[in-house]
Amino acid sequence: DTGVSQNPRHKITKRGQNVTFRCDPISEHNRLYWYRQTLGQGPEFLTYFQNEAQLEKSRLLSDRFSAERPKGSFSTLEIQRTEQGDSAMYLCASSGVGSYNLYFGPGTRLLVL
Amino acid sequence: KQEVTQIPAALSVPEGENLVLNCSFTDSAIYNLQWFRQDPGKGLTSLLLIQSSQREQTSGRLNASLDKSSGRSTLYIAASQPGDSATYLCADFSGGYNKLIFGAGTRLAVHP
């Protein structure tokens, strides 16, 4: 069990550019979550996958955001035409079948200039 | 809509003190409650999970309790150490089995 991993750990981009983040969950976990955390706040739910199916999306996830989990393993989160308001820590988490215990990755910190 | 409040927002204590962190919910229909620790610039580490049928959980110097009738949870840290310095977050699955609703956290500093 190597835990949840996320890449890159840090990303600096210019406004208007596209960025993509990757999350590798714990291998036997079928549920995968994306959260966003801004400074001084708790994480906010973005989206949730069970295996390869995206079952729920937050209203925070505008049409510039898209997430995929094509084979039910790793997931990607893409932000198109980034805005300064997208600057935040993007956290990925996973959990196993029938478990409410979420395991979080180290996060990807995004700074949009 | 569930909202989670954590009090205090920040706390600074000398090493060795016992302390209590508080978490309250606007909707007392709490499903499963989880306490996390977050070190600066890092992800979250799960500390304790209290499932809907439970009232408390203990791990080492940590004890978390849940009072559904009042919509409150407390995290008790015994004999605090400088290594306990971090932000502590509580979260509830009342947003649905597939998402956690988080508080803003309590920033704890334990000084030698």
mmCIF file of C-alpha atoms in Angstrom, chain B:
data_model
loop_
_atom_site.group_PDB
_atom_site.id
_atom_site.type_symbol
_atom_site.label_atom_id
_atom_site.label_comp_id
_atom_site.label_asym_id
_atom_site.label_seq_id
_atom_site.Cartn_x
_atom_site.Cartn_y
_atom_site.Cartn_z
ATOM 1 C CA LYS B 1 -27.749 22.006 3.606
ATOM 2 C CA GLN B 2 -25.208 20.834 6.151
ATOM 3 C CA GLU B 3 -22.751 23.430 7.441
ATOM 4 C CA VAL B 4 -19.846 22.616 9.728
ATOM 5 C CA THR B 5 -18.311 25.058 12.207
ATOM 6 C CA GLN B 6 -15.086 24.493 14.088
ATOM 7 C CA ILE B 7 -14.200 26.384 17.243
ATOM 8 C CA PRO B 8 -11.700 27.770 18.006
ATOM 9 C CA ALA B 9 -10.238 28.751 14.654
ATOM 10 C CA ALA B 10 -6.758 28.815 16.179
ATOM 11 C CA LEU B 11 -5.248 27.615 19.422
ATOM 12 C CA SER B 12 -1.792 27.972 20.946
ATOM 13 C CA VAL B 13 -0.909 25.920 24.024
ATOM 14 C CA PRO B 14 2.195 24.909 25.951
ATOM 15 C CA GLU B 15 3.407 21.359 25.651
ATOM 16 C CA GLY B 16 1.723 18.872 27.974
ATOM 17 C CA GLU B 17 -1.718 20.462 28.065
ATOM 18 C CA ASN B 18 -4.879 18.480 27.447
ATOM 19 C CA LEU B 19 -7.086 20.200 24.919
ATOM 20 C CA VAL B 20 -10.469 19.973 23.244
ATOM 21 C CA LEU B 21 -11.370 20.930 19.691
ATOM 22 C CA ASN B 22 -15.015 21.455 18.840
ATOM 23 C CA CYS B 23 -17.056 20.794 15.740
ATOM 24 C CA SER B 24 -20.745 21.613 15.302
ATOM 25 C CA PHE B 25 -23.239 20.858 12.543
ATOM 26 C CA THR B 26 -26.344 22.730 11.450
ATOM 27 C CA ASP B 27 -28.090 19.469 10.569
ATOM 28 C CA SER B 28 -28.004 17.015 13.484
ATOM 29 C CA ALA B 29 -28.712 14.129 11.095
ATOM 30 C CA ILE B 30 -25.028 13.289 11.089
ATOM 31 C CA TYR B 31 -24.176 10.146 9.207
ATOM 32 C CA ASN B 32 -20.500 9.350 9.665
ATOM 33 C CA LEU B 33 -18.010 11.747 11.186
ATOM 34 C CA GLN B 34 -14.311 11.856 10.414
ATOM 35 C CA TRP B 35 -11.485 13.877 11.986
ATOM 36 C CA PHE B 36 -8.421 14.700 9.895
ATOM 37 C CA ARG B 37 -5.045 16.289 10.471
ATOM 38 C CA GLN B 38 -3.402 18.515 7.861
ATOM 39 C CA ASP B 39 0.194 19.687 8.031
ATOM 40 C CA PRO B 40 1.045 22.956 6.211
ATOM 41 C CA GLY B 41 0.960 22.538 2.440
ATOM 42 C CA LYS B 42 0.158 18.847 2.706
ATOM 43 C CA GLY B 43 -2.790 16.524 2.208
ATOM 44 C CA LEU B 44 -5.108 15.203 4.908
ATOM 45 C CA THR B 45 -4.408 12.322 7.248
ATOM 46 C CA SER B 46 -7.393 10.502 8.704
ATOM 47 C CA LEU B 47 -7.302 10.356 12.505
ATOM 48 C CA LEU B 48 -10.603 8.901 13.626
ATOM 49 C CA LEU B 49 -13.869 7.811 12.017
ATOM 50 C CA ILE B 50 -17.067 7.611 14.078
ATOM 51 C CA GLN B 51 -19.725 5.657 12.241
ATOM 52 C CA SER B 52 -23.411 6.380 12.638
ATOM 53 C CA SER B 53 -23.980 3.700 15.268
ATOM 54 C CA GLN B 54 -21.019 4.769 17.424
ATOM 55 C CA ARG B 55 -20.558 7.536 19.976
ATOM 56 C CA GLU B 56 -16.788 7.737 20.222
ATOM 57 C CA GLN B 57 -13.488 6.435 18.947
ATOM 58 C CA THR B 58 -10.037 6.396 20.538
ATOM 59 C CA SER B 59 -6.559 6.165 19.069
ATOM 60 C CA GLY B 60 -3.579 6.676 21.340
ATOM 61 C CA ARG B 61 -3.776 10.157 22.863
ATOM 62 C CA LEU B 62 -6.770 11.080 20.715
ATOM 63 C CA ASN B 63 -10.420 10.601 21.586
ATOM 64 C CA ALA B 64 -13.297 11.766 19.426
ATOM 65 C CA SER B 65 -16.904 11.798 20.561
ATOM 66 C CA LEU B 66 -20.153 12.444 18.727
ATOM 67 C CA ASP B 67 -23.414 13.742 20.165
ATOM 68 C CA LYS B 68 -25.993 13.548 17.415
ATOM 69 C CA SER B 69 -28.763 15.106 19.501
ATOM 70 C CA SER B 70 -26.827 18.355 19.809
ATOM 71 C CA GLY B 71 -25.053 18.084 16.464
ATOM 72 C CA ARG B 72 -21.607 18.294 18.028
ATOM 73 C CA SER B 73 -18.341 16.418 18.004
ATOM 74 C CA THR B 74 -15.233 16.965 20.089
ATOM 75 C CA LEU B 75 -11.654 15.872 19.575
ATOM 76 C CA TYR B 76 -9.723 15.479 22.794
ATOM 77 C CA ILE B 77 -5.921 15.481 22.656
ATOM 78 C CA ALA B 78 -4.172 14.350 25.805
ATOM 79 C CA ALA B 79 -0.701 15.505 26.856
ATOM 80 C CA SER B 80 -0.131 17.616 23.750
ATOM 81 C CA GLN B 81 3.283 17.601 22.053
ATOM 82 C CA PRO B 82 4.939 20.001 19.581
ATOM 83 C CA GLY B 83 4.503 17.317 16.914
ATOM 84 C CA ASP B 84 0.723 17.723 17.291
ATOM 85 C CA SER B 85 0.968 21.178 15.713
ATOM 86 C CA ALA B 86 -1.210 21.101 12.602
ATOM 87 C CA THR B 87 -4.686 22.002 11.362
ATOM 88 C CA TYR B 88 -7.430 19.673 12.534
ATOM 89 C CA LEU B 89 -10.508 19.279 10.338
ATOM 90 C CA CYS B 90 -13.799 17.555 11.013
ATOM 91 C CA ALA B 91 -16.089 16.358 8.256
ATOM 92 C CA ASP B 92 -19.413 14.597 7.904
ATOM 93 C CA PHE B 93 -20.839 12.336 5.228
ATOM 94 C CA SER B 94 -24.261 13.901 5.596
ATOM 95 C CA GLY B 95 -23.694 15.431 2.179
ATOM 96 C CA GLY B 96 -24.331 11.987 0.813
ATOM 97 C CA TYR B 97 -22.450 8.718 1.143
ATOM 98 C CA ASN B 98 -20.085 9.861 -1.540
ATOM 99 C CA LYS B 99 -18.974 13.242 -0.232
ATOM 100 C CA LEU B 100 -17.705 14.843 2.932
ATOM 101 C CA ILE B 101 -18.718 18.282 4.186
ATOM 102 C CA PHE B 102 -15.746 19.895 5.937
ATOM 103 C CA GLY B 103 -15.308 22.567 8.556
ATOM 104 C CA ALA B 104 -12.646 25.250 8.065
ATOM 105 C CA GLY B 105 -10.402 23.654 10.664
ATOM 106 C CA THR B 106 -8.667 24.543 13.923
ATOM 107 C CA ARG B 107 -5.000 25.564 13.624
ATOM 108 C CA LEU B 108 -3.166 24.147 16.620
ATOM 109 C CA ALA B 109 0.283 25.254 17.756
ATOM 110 C CA VAL B 110 1.916 23.410 20.654
ATOM 111 C CA HIS B 111 5.043 25.164 21.886
ATOM 112 C CA PRO B 112 7.793 23.587 23.999
#
